[in-house]
Coordinates of N, CA and C in Angstrom, one line a residue:
Chain A
X19 N 0.8 -1.2 0.0 CA 0.0 0.0 0.0 C 0.9 1.2 0.0
X20 N 0.5 2.2 -0.8 CA 1.2 3.5 -0.9 C 1.1 4.2 0.4
X21 N 2.2 4.8 0.9 CA 2.2 5.4 2.2 C 1.6 6.8 2.1
X22 N 2.2 7.6 1.1 CA 1.7 9.0 0.9 C 1.3 9.0 -0.6
X23 N 0.1 9.3 -0.9 CA -0.4 9.3 -2.3 C -0.9 10.6 -2.6
X24 N -0.8 11.0 -3.9 CA -1.3 12.3 -4.4 C -2.0 12.0 -5.7
X25 N -3.1 12.8 -5.9 CA -3.8 12.8 -7.2 C -4.1 14.2 -7.6
X26 N -4.0 14.5 -8.9 CA -3.6 13.6 -9.9 C -2.0 13.6 -10.0
X27 N -1.5 12.7 -10.8 CA -0.1 12.7 -11.0 C 0.4 13.8 -12.0
X28 N -0.5 14.0 -13.0 CA -0.2 15.1 -13.9 C -1.5 16.0 -14.0
X29 N -1.2 17.3 -14.1 CA -2.4 18.2 -14.2 C -2.0 19.3 -15.2
X30 N -2.7 19.4 -16.3 CA -2.5 20.4 -17.3 C -3.7 21.3 -17.4
X31 N -3.5 22.6 -17.2 CA -4.7 23.5 -17.2 C -4.3 24.9 -17.7
X32 N -5.3 25.7 -17.9 CA -5.0 27.0 -18.5 C -4.9 28.1 -17.4
X33 N -4.3 29.1 -17.8 CA -4.2 30.3 -16.9 C -5.5 30.7 -16.4
X34 N -5.6 31.1 -15.2 CA -6.9 31.7 -14.7 C -7.8 30.6 -14.1
X35 N -7.6 29.3 -14.3 CA -8.4 28.3 -13.8 C -8.1 28.1 -12.3
X36 N -9.0 27.4 -11.6 CA -8.8 27.0 -10.2 C -8.7 25.5 -10.2
X37 N -7.7 25.0 -9.5 CA -7.5 23.5 -9.4 C -7.1 23.1 -8.0
X38 N -7.3 21.8 -7.8 CA -6.9 21.2 -6.5 C -6.1 20.0 -6.7
X39 N -5.2 19.8 -5.8 CA -4.4 18.6 -5.7 C -4.6 17.9 -4.4
X40 N -4.9 16.6 -4.4 CA -5.2 15.9 -3.2 C -4.0 15.1 -2.7
X41 N -4.0 15.0 -1.3 CA -2.9 14.2 -0.7 C -3.5 13.4 0.4
X42 N -3.1 12.1 0.5 CA -3.6 11.3 1.6 C -2.4 10.4 2.1
X43 N -2.3 10.3 3.4 CA -1.3 9.4 4.0 C -2.0 8.4 4.9
X44 N -1.5 7.1 4.8 CA -2.1 6.1 5.6 C -1.1 5.6 6.7
X45 N -0.2 6.5 7.1 CA 0.8 6.2 8.1 C 0.4 6.6 9.5
X46 N -0.7 7.2 9.7 CA -1.1 7.7 11.0 C -0.3 8.9 11.5
X47 N 0.3 9.6 10.6 CA 1.1 10.7 11.0 C 0.3 11.9 11.4
X48 N 0.8 12.8 12.2 CA 0.1 14.0 12.6 C 0.4 15.2 11.7
X49 N 1.5 15.1 11.1 CA 2.0 16.3 10.4 C 2.0 16.1 8.9
X50 N 1.6 17.0 8.1 CA 1.6 16.9 6.7 C 2.1 18.2 6.1
X51 N 2.7 18.1 4.9 CA 3.4 19.3 4.3 C 3.1 19.4 2.8
X52 N 3.3 20.6 2.3 CA 3.3 20.7 0.8 C 4.6 21.4 0.5
X53 N 5.3 20.9 -0.6 CA 6.6 21.4 -1.1 C 6.4 21.7 -2.6
X54 N 7.1 22.7 -3.1 CA 7.1 23.0 -4.5 C 8.5 22.8 -5.1
X55 N 8.6 22.1 -6.2 CA 9.9 21.9 -6.9 C 9.8 22.6 -8.2
X56 N 10.6 23.6 -8.5 CA 10.5 24.3 -9.7 C 11.3 23.6 -10.8
X57 N 11.3 24.2 -12.0 CA 11.9 23.6 -13.2 C 13.4 23.4 -13.0
X58 N 14.1 24.1 -12.1 CA 15.5 23.9 -11.8 C 15.7 22.8 -10.7
X59 N 14.6 22.2 -10.3 CA 14.7 21.2 -9.2 C 14.8 21.7 -7.8
X60 N 14.7 23.0 -7.7 CA 14.8 23.6 -6.3 C 13.5 23.3 -5.5
X61 N 13.7 22.8 -4.3 CA 12.6 22.4 -3.5 C 12.4 23.4 -2.3
X62 N 11.1 23.8 -2.1 CA 10.9 24.7 -1.1 C 9.6 24.4 -0.4
X63 N 9.6 24.5 0.9 CA 8.4 24.2 1.7 C 7.4 25.3 1.5
X64 N 6.1 24.9 1.4 CA 5.0 25.9 1.2 C 4.2 26.0 2.5
X65 N 3.7 24.8 3.0 CA 2.9 24.8 4.2 C 3.2 23.6 5.0
X66 N 2.9 23.6 6.3 CA 2.8 22.4 7.1 C 1.6 22.5 8.0
X67 N 1.0 21.3 8.2 CA -0.2 21.2 9.0 C 0.1 20.2 10.1
X68 N -0.3 20.5 11.3 CA -0.1 19.6 12.4 C -1.5 19.4 13.1
X69 N -2.0 18.1 13.0 CA -3.3 17.9 13.5 C -4.4 18.8 13.0
X70 N -4.4 19.0 11.7 CA -5.4 19.9 11.1 C -5.2 21.4 11.3
X71 N -4.1 21.7 11.9 CA -3.8 23.2 12.2 C -2.6 23.6 11.3
X72 N -2.8 24.8 10.7 CA -1.7 25.3 9.9 C -0.5 25.8 10.8
X73 N 0.7 25.3 10.6 CA 1.8 25.6 11.4 C 2.8 26.5 10.6
X74 N 3.1 26.1 9.4 CA 4.0 26.9 8.6 C 3.3 27.4 7.4
X75 N 3.5 28.7 7.1 CA 2.9 29.2 5.8 C 4.0 30.1 5.3
X76 N 4.8 29.6 4.4 CA 5.9 30.4 3.9 C 5.4 31.4 2.9
X77 N 6.2 32.2 2.4 CA 5.8 33.4 1.5 C 5.2 32.8 0.2
X78 N 4.0 32.3 0.4 CA 3.3 31.8 -0.8 C 2.1 32.7 -1.1
X79 N 1.8 33.0 -2.4 CA 0.7 33.8 -2.7 C -0.6 33.3 -2.1
X80 N -1.5 34.2 -1.7 CA -2.7 33.7 -1.1 C -3.7 33.0 -2.0
X81 N -3.3 32.9 -3.3 CA -4.1 32.1 -4.2 C -3.9 30.6 -3.9
X82 N -2.9 30.3 -3.1 CA -2.7 28.9 -2.6 C -3.4 28.7 -1.3
X83 N -4.3 27.8 -1.1 CA -4.9 27.5 0.2 C -4.9 26.1 0.5
X84 N -4.2 25.7 1.5 CA -4.3 24.3 2.0 C -5.5 24.0 2.7
X85 N -6.0 22.8 2.6 CA -7.2 22.4 3.4 C -7.0 21.0 3.9
X86 N -7.3 20.9 5.2 CA -7.1 19.6 5.8 C -8.4 19.1 6.5
X87 N -9.1 18.3 5.8 CA -10.4 17.8 6.3 C -10.3 16.9 7.5
X88 N -9.2 16.2 7.5 CA -8.9 15.3 8.7 C -7.3 15.1 8.7
X89 N -6.9 14.3 9.7 CA -5.4 14.2 9.9 C -4.7 13.5 8.7
X90 N -5.5 12.7 8.0 CA -4.9 11.9 6.9 C -4.8 12.6 5.6
X91 N -5.5 13.7 5.5 CA -5.6 14.4 4.2 C -5.1 15.9 4.3
X92 N -4.4 16.3 3.3 CA -4.0 17.7 3.1 C -4.1 18.0 1.7
X93 N -5.1 18.8 1.3 CA -5.3 19.1 -0.1 C -4.8 20.5 -0.4
X94 N -4.4 20.8 -1.6 CA -3.9 22.1 -2.0 C -4.8 22.7 -3.1
X95 N -5.4 23.8 -2.8 CA -6.2 24.4 -3.8 C -5.5 25.7 -4.3
X96 N -5.6 25.8 -5.6 CA -4.9 27.0 -6.2 C -5.9 27.7 -7.1
X97 N -6.1 29.0 -6.7 CA -7.0 29.9 -7.5 C -6.2 30.6 -8.6
X98 N -6.9 31.0 -9.6 CA -6.4 31.9 -10.7 C -5.0 31.5 -11.1
X99 N -4.8 30.3 -11.6 CA -3.5 29.8 -11.9 C -2.7 30.7 -12.8
X100 N -1.4 30.8 -12.6 CA -0.5 31.6 -13.4 C 0.6 30.7 -14.0
X101 N 1.2 31.1 -15.0 CA 2.3 30.4 -15.7 C 3.3 29.9 -14.7
X102 N 3.7 30.9 -13.8 CA 4.7 30.6 -12.8 C 4.4 29.5 -11.8
X103 N 3.2 29.1 -11.8 CA 2.8 28.0 -10.8 C 3.1 26.7 -11.4
X104 N 3.6 26.6 -12.6 CA 4.0 25.3 -13.2 C 5.2 24.8 -12.4
X105 N 5.0 23.6 -11.9 CA 6.1 23.0 -11.0 C 5.6 21.6 -10.7
X106 N 6.4 20.9 -9.9 CA 6.0 19.6 -9.3 C 5.7 19.9 -7.8
X107 N 4.6 19.5 -7.4 CA 4.2 19.7 -6.0 C 4.2 18.4 -5.3
X108 N 5.0 18.4 -4.2 CA 5.1 17.2 -3.4 C 4.4 17.4 -2.0
X109 N 3.7 16.4 -1.7 CA 3.1 16.3 -0.3 C 4.0 15.4 0.5
X110 N 4.1 15.6 1.8 CA 4.9 14.8 2.7 C 4.2 14.7 4.0
X111 N 4.6 13.7 4.8 CA 4.1 13.6 6.2 C 5.2 13.1 7.1
X112 N 5.0 13.4 8.4 CA 6.0 12.9 9.3 C 5.3 12.5 10.6
X113 N 6.0 11.6 11.4 CA 5.4 11.2 12.6 C 5.4 12.2 13.7
X114 N 4.7 12.1 14.8 CA 4.7 13.1 15.9 C 6.0 13.1 16.6
X115 N 6.4 14.2 17.2 CA 7.6 14.3 18.0 C 7.7 13.1 19.0
X116 N 8.9 12.6 19.1 CA 9.1 11.5 20.1 C 8.7 10.1 19.6
X117 N 8.2 10.1 18.4 CA 7.8 8.8 17.8 C 9.0 7.9 17.4
X118 N 10.2 8.5 17.4 CA 11.4 7.8 17.1 C 12.0 7.9 15.7
X119 N 11.2 8.3 14.8 CA 11.7 8.4 13.4 C 11.4 9.8 12.9
X120 N 12.5 10.6 12.8 CA 12.3 11.9 12.4 C 12.4 12.1 10.9
X121 N 11.6 11.3 10.2 CA 11.7 11.3 8.8 C 10.4 11.9 8.2
X122 N 10.6 12.5 7.0 CA 9.5 13.0 6.2 C 9.3 12.0 5.0
X123 N 8.2 11.5 4.9 CA 7.9 10.6 3.8 C 7.2 11.4 2.7
X124 N 7.7 11.3 1.5 CA 7.2 12.1 0.4 C 6.3 11.3 -0.5
X125 N 5.3 12.0 -1.0 CA 4.4 11.4 -2.1 C 5.2 11.4 -3.4
X126 N 4.6 10.9 -4.5 CA 5.2 10.8 -5.8 C 5.2 12.1 -6.6
X127 N 4.5 13.1 -6.1 CA 4.5 14.4 -6.8 C 3.4 14.5 -7.8
X128 N 3.0 15.8 -8.0 CA 2.0 16.1 -9.0 C 2.6 17.2 -9.9
X129 N 2.8 16.8 -11.1 CA 3.4 17.8 -12.1 C 2.3 18.7 -12.7
X130 N 2.3 19.9 -12.3 CA 1.3 20.9 -12.7 C 1.9 21.7 -13.9
X131 N 1.2 21.8 -15.0 CA 1.6 22.6 -16.1 C 0.5 23.6 -16.4
X132 N 0.8 24.8 -16.4 CA -0.2 25.9 -16.7 C 0.2 26.5 -18.1
X133 N -0.8 26.4 -19.0 CA -0.6 26.9 -20.3 C -1.3 28.2 -20.6
Chain B
X27 N 19.4 33.6 8.6 CA 18.4 32.7 7.9 C 19.0 31.4 7.6
X28 N 18.1 30.5 7.2 CA 18.5 29.1 6.9 C 19.1 29.1 5.5
X29 N 20.1 28.4 5.2 CA 20.7 28.2 3.9 C 21.4 26.9 3.8
X30 N 21.2 26.2 2.8 CA 21.9 24.9 2.6 C 22.5 24.9 1.2
X31 N 23.8 24.7 1.1 CA 24.5 24.8 -0.1 C 25.1 23.5 -0.6
X32 N 25.0 23.2 -1.9 CA 25.6 22.0 -2.4 C 26.2 22.3 -3.8
X33 N 27.2 21.6 -4.2 CA 27.6 21.7 -5.6 C 26.5 21.1 -6.5
X34 N 26.3 21.6 -7.7 CA 25.2 21.2 -8.6 C 25.5 19.9 -9.3
X35 N 26.8 19.6 -9.6 CA 27.1 18.4 -10.4 C 28.3 17.7 -9.8
X36 N 28.3 16.4 -9.9 CA 29.4 15.5 -9.5 C 29.5 14.4 -10.5
X37 N 30.7 14.2 -11.1 CA 30.8 13.1 -12.1 C 31.9 12.1 -11.6
X38 N 31.5 10.9 -11.5 CA 32.4 9.8 -11.0 C 32.4 8.6 -12.0
X39 N 33.4 7.8 -11.9 CA 33.5 6.6 -12.7 C 32.8 5.5 -11.9
X40 N 32.2 4.6 -12.7 CA 31.5 3.4 -12.1 C 32.6 2.6 -11.3
X41 N 32.2 2.3 -10.1 CA 33.1 1.5 -9.2 C 33.9 2.4 -8.2
X42 N 34.0 3.7 -8.5 CA 34.7 4.6 -7.6 C 33.7 5.0 -6.5
X43 N 34.3 5.7 -5.5 CA 33.4 6.3 -4.5 C 33.0 7.7 -4.9
X44 N 31.8 8.0 -4.5 CA 31.2 9.4 -4.7 C 31.2 10.0 -3.4
X45 N 31.6 11.3 -3.3 CA 31.4 12.1 -2.1 C 30.7 13.4 -2.4
X46 N 29.5 13.5 -1.9 CA 28.7 14.7 -2.1 C 28.7 15.5 -0.8
X47 N 29.0 16.8 -1.0 CA 29.2 17.7 0.1 C 28.1 18.7 0.2
X48 N 27.9 19.1 1.5 CA 26.8 20.1 1.8 C 27.3 20.9 2.9
X49 N 27.0 22.2 2.9 CA 27.2 23.1 4.0 C 25.9 23.8 4.4
X50 N 25.7 24.0 5.7 CA 24.5 24.7 6.2 C 24.9 25.8 7.1
X51 N 24.0 26.7 7.3 CA 24.3 27.9 8.1 C 23.6 27.9 9.4
X52 N 22.5 27.2 9.6 CA 21.8 27.3 10.8 C 22.3 26.4 11.9
X53 N 23.0 27.0 12.9 CA 23.6 26.1 13.9 C 22.7 25.4 14.8
X54 N 21.4 25.8 14.7 CA 20.4 25.1 15.6 C 19.8 23.9 14.9
X55 N 20.3 23.6 13.7 CA 19.7 22.4 13.0 C 19.9 21.2 13.9
X56 N 18.8 20.5 13.9 CA 18.8 19.3 14.8 C 19.1 18.0 14.0
X57 N 18.5 17.9 12.8 CA 18.6 16.7 12.0 C 19.0 17.1 10.6
X58 N 19.9 16.3 10.0 CA 20.3 16.5 8.7 C 20.0 15.3 7.9
X59 N 19.6 15.5 6.6 CA 19.1 14.4 5.8 C 19.7 14.4 4.5
X60 N 19.7 13.2 3.9 CA 20.1 13.0 2.5 C 18.9 12.3 1.8
X61 N 18.4 13.0 0.7 CA 17.3 12.4 -0.1 C 17.9 12.2 -1.5
X62 N 17.3 11.2 -2.2 CA 17.7 10.8 -3.5 C 16.4 11.0 -4.4
X63 N 16.6 11.6 -5.6 CA 15.5 11.8 -6.5 C 16.0 11.3 -7.9
X64 N 15.4 10.2 -8.3 CA 15.7 9.7 -9.7 C 14.8 10.4 -10.7
X65 N 15.2 10.4 -12.0 CA 14.4 11.2 -13.0 C 12.9 10.9 -13.0
X66 N 12.1 11.9 -12.9 CA 10.7 11.7 -12.9 C 10.1 11.1 -11.7
X67 N 10.8 10.9 -10.7 CA 10.3 10.2 -9.5 C 10.3 11.2 -8.3
X68 N 9.7 10.6 -7.2 CA 9.6 11.4 -6.0 C 10.9 11.4 -5.2
X69 N 10.9 11.8 -3.9 CA 12.0 11.9 -3.1 C 12.1 10.7 -2.2
X70 N 13.3 10.0 -2.2 CA 13.5 8.9 -1.3 C 14.5 9.2 -0.2
X71 N 14.1 9.0 1.0 CA 15.0 9.3 2.1 C 16.1 8.2 2.1
X72 N 17.3 8.6 2.0 CA 18.4 7.7 2.1 C 18.9 7.4 3.5
X73 N 19.1 8.5 4.2 CA 19.6 8.4 5.6 C 19.5 9.8 6.2
X74 N 19.6 9.8 7.6 CA 19.6 11.0 8.3 C 20.5 10.9 9.5
X75 N 20.9 12.0 10.0 CA 21.9 12.0 11.1 C 21.5 13.0 12.1
X76 N 21.6 12.7 13.4 CA 21.3 13.7 14.5 C 22.5 14.6 14.6
X77 N 22.2 15.8 15.1 CA 23.3 16.7 15.1 C 24.4 16.4 16.2
X78 N 24.0 15.5 17.1 CA 25.0 15.1 18.1 C 25.9 13.9 17.7
X79 N 25.7 13.5 16.4 CA 26.5 12.4 15.9 C 27.6 12.9 14.9
X80 N 28.7 12.2 14.8 CA 29.7 12.5 13.8 C 29.6 11.7 12.6
X81 N 29.2 10.5 12.7 CA 29.2 9.6 11.5 C 28.1 8.6 11.6
X82 N 27.6 8.2 10.5 CA 26.6 7.2 10.4 C 26.9 6.3 9.2
X83 N 26.9 5.0 9.3 CA 27.1 4.2 8.1 C 26.0 3.2 7.9
X84 N 25.6 3.0 6.7 CA 24.5 2.2 6.3 C 24.9 1.5 5.0
X85 N 25.4 0.3 5.0 CA 25.8 -0.4 3.8 C 26.8 0.4 3.0
X86 N 26.4 0.8 1.8 CA 27.4 1.5 0.9 C 27.4 3.0 1.3
X87 N 26.6 3.5 2.2 CA 26.5 4.9 2.5 C 27.2 5.3 3.8
X88 N 27.9 6.3 3.7 CA 28.6 6.8 5.0 C 28.3 8.3 5.0
X89 N 27.7 8.8 6.1 CA 27.5 10.2 6.4 C 28.4 10.7 7.4
X90 N 29.1 11.8 7.1 CA 30.0 12.5 8.0 C 29.5 13.9 8.3
X91 N 29.4 14.2 9.6 CA 29.0 15.5 10.0 C 30.1 16.2 10.8
X92 N 30.4 17.4 10.4 CA 31.4 18.2 11.1 C 30.6 19.4 11.6
X93 N 30.1 19.4 12.8 CA 29.2 20.4 13.3 C 29.9 21.7 13.4
X94 N 31.2 21.7 13.7 CA 31.9 23.0 13.9 C 32.0 23.7 12.6
X95 N 32.2 23.0 11.5 CA 32.3 23.7 10.2 C 31.0 23.7 9.5
X96 N 29.9 23.1 10.1 CA 28.6 23.0 9.5 C 28.7 22.3 8.1
X97 N 29.4 21.2 8.1 CA 29.6 20.5 6.9 C 29.1 19.1 7.0
X98 N 28.4 18.7 6.0 CA 27.8 17.3 5.9 C 28.2 16.7 4.6
X99 N 28.6 15.4 4.6 CA 29.0 14.7 3.4 C 28.3 13.4 3.3
X100 N 28.1 12.9 2.1 CA 27.5 11.6 1.8 C 28.5 10.9 0.9
X101 N 29.0 9.8 1.4 CA 29.9 9.0 0.6 C 29.2 7.7 0.1
X102 N 29.2 7.5 -1.2 CA 28.6 6.3 -1.7 C 29.8 5.4 -2.2
X103 N 30.0 4.3 -1.6 CA 31.1 3.4 -2.0 C 30.6 2.6 -3.2
X104 N 31.6 2.2 -4.1 CA 31.4 1.4 -5.3 C 30.2 1.9 -6.1
X105 N 30.3 3.1 -6.5 CA 29.1 3.7 -7.2 C 28.7 3.0 -8.5
X106 N 27.4 2.8 -8.6 CA 26.8 2.0 -9.7 C 26.0 2.9 -10.6
X107 N 25.6 2.4 -11.7 CA 24.8 3.3 -12.6 C 23.4 3.6 -12.0
X108 N 23.0 2.7 -11.2 CA 21.7 2.9 -10.5 C 21.7 4.1 -9.5
X109 N 22.9 4.5 -9.2 CA 23.1 5.6 -8.2 C 22.9 7.0 -8.9
X110 N 22.8 6.9 -10.2 CA 22.7 8.2 -10.9 C 21.3 8.8 -10.6
X111 N 21.4 10.1 -10.0 CA 20.2 10.7 -9.5 C 20.6 12.1 -9.0
X112 N 19.6 12.8 -8.5 CA 19.9 14.1 -7.8 C 19.9 13.8 -6.3
X113 N 20.9 14.3 -5.6 CA 21.0 14.0 -4.1 C 20.8 15.4 -3.4
X114 N 19.8 15.4 -2.6 CA 19.5 16.6 -1.8 C 19.9 16.5 -0.4
X115 N 20.6 17.5 0.1 CA 20.9 17.6 1.5 C 19.7 18.5 2.1
X116 N 19.3 18.2 3.3 CA 18.3 19.0 3.9 C 18.5 19.0 5.4
X117 N 18.0 20.1 6.0 CA 18.1 20.3 7.5 C 16.8 20.6 8.0
X118 N 16.7 20.2 9.3 CA 15.4 20.5 10.0 C 15.7 20.9 11.5
X119 N 14.9 21.7 12.0 CA 15.0 22.0 13.4 C 13.8 21.3 14.1
X120 N 13.7 20.0 13.9 CA 12.6 19.2 14.4 C 12.8 19.0 15.8
X121 N 12.5 20.0 16.6 CA 12.9 20.0 18.0 C 11.9 19.3 18.8
X122 N 10.9 18.8 18.2 CA 9.8 18.1 19.0 C 8.7 18.9 19.3
X123 N 8.8 20.2 19.0 CA 7.7 21.1 19.4 C 6.7 21.4 18.3
X124 N 7.0 20.9 17.1 CA 6.0 21.2 16.1 C 6.3 20.6 14.7
X125 N 5.8 21.2 13.7 CA 5.9 20.6 12.4 C 6.9 21.4 11.5
X126 N 8.2 21.3 11.9 CA 9.2 22.0 11.1 C 9.3 21.4 9.7
X127 N 9.3 22.2 8.7 CA 9.6 21.7 7.4 C 11.1 21.6 7.2
X128 N 11.4 20.9 6.1 CA 12.8 20.7 5.7 C 13.3 21.9 4.8
X129 N 14.5 22.3 5.1 CA 15.2 23.3 4.2 C 16.1 22.5 3.3
X130 N 15.9 22.5 2.0 CA 16.7 21.7 1.1 C 17.8 22.5 0.4
X131 N 18.9 21.8 0.1 CA 19.9 22.4 -0.8 C 19.4 22.3 -2.2
X132 N 20.1 22.8 -3.2 CA 19.6 22.8 -4.5 C 19.8 21.5 -5.3
X133 N 20.5 20.5 -4.6 CA 20.6 19.2 -5.1 C 21.9 19.1 -5.9
X134 N 22.5 17.9 -5.8 CA 23.7 17.6 -6.6 C 23.4 16.5 -7.6
X135 N 23.6 16.8 -8.9 CA 23.3 15.8 -9.9 C 24.6 14.9 -10.0
X136 N 24.4 13.6 -9.6 CA 25.5 12.6 -9.7 C 25.4 11.9 -11.0
X137 N 26.5 12.1 -11.8 CA 26.6 11.5 -13.1 C 27.7 10.4 -13.1
X138 N 27.3 9.2 -13.5 CA 28.2 8.1 -13.5 C 28.7 7.8 -14.9
X139 N 30.0 7.8 -15.0 CA 30.7 7.5 -16.2 C 31.1 6.0 -16.3
X140 N 30.9 5.4 -17.4 CA 31.2 3.9 -17.5 C 32.7 3.7 -17.4

């Protein structure tokens, strides 16, 4: 069974549209994250959620809104898509503090192309 | 501020050892990680080291941490064609109080020559 899954794997859409990317983890982790990897492969954190609460919100345009309906899901909604939003978006999760493994497990990524 | 630096490319011959270096600036980093990304794939955690350790070995992988110089290295022994990938160094201040994200370096492209 996949530990961290994302849908869709590929997303091609036009400028101005609104789209969502879904993420689910079946590891029982408390914390989930969204990262963006640009065309040069640079990875940067966007958001993190701990028990459905927003913890980190880096300097990301407010067109991006994470939504966590429950501990196992963290979805990323993007309004008014722009060309510069084209990237690979990775979801990740990590166990709670003191659980012994300080690892972040990454999903397979969603390649977003805005035309 | 946090900053993690890596060389962008490393070319080695098959069978040789690869040493990928990383420097970081945040002295309060608690954990340091190495991730591997193959073309078109996600991120695979290779290994991590706590900041109170100097060395960690796992089969062909050896991680060395020089906390004084804020220098981390990953040595891959007997490099194979399957090791060809981008290797990311990352740091975290996962102090147990919350959901710290990882700060990544720009990644080192490991190129294997036959």
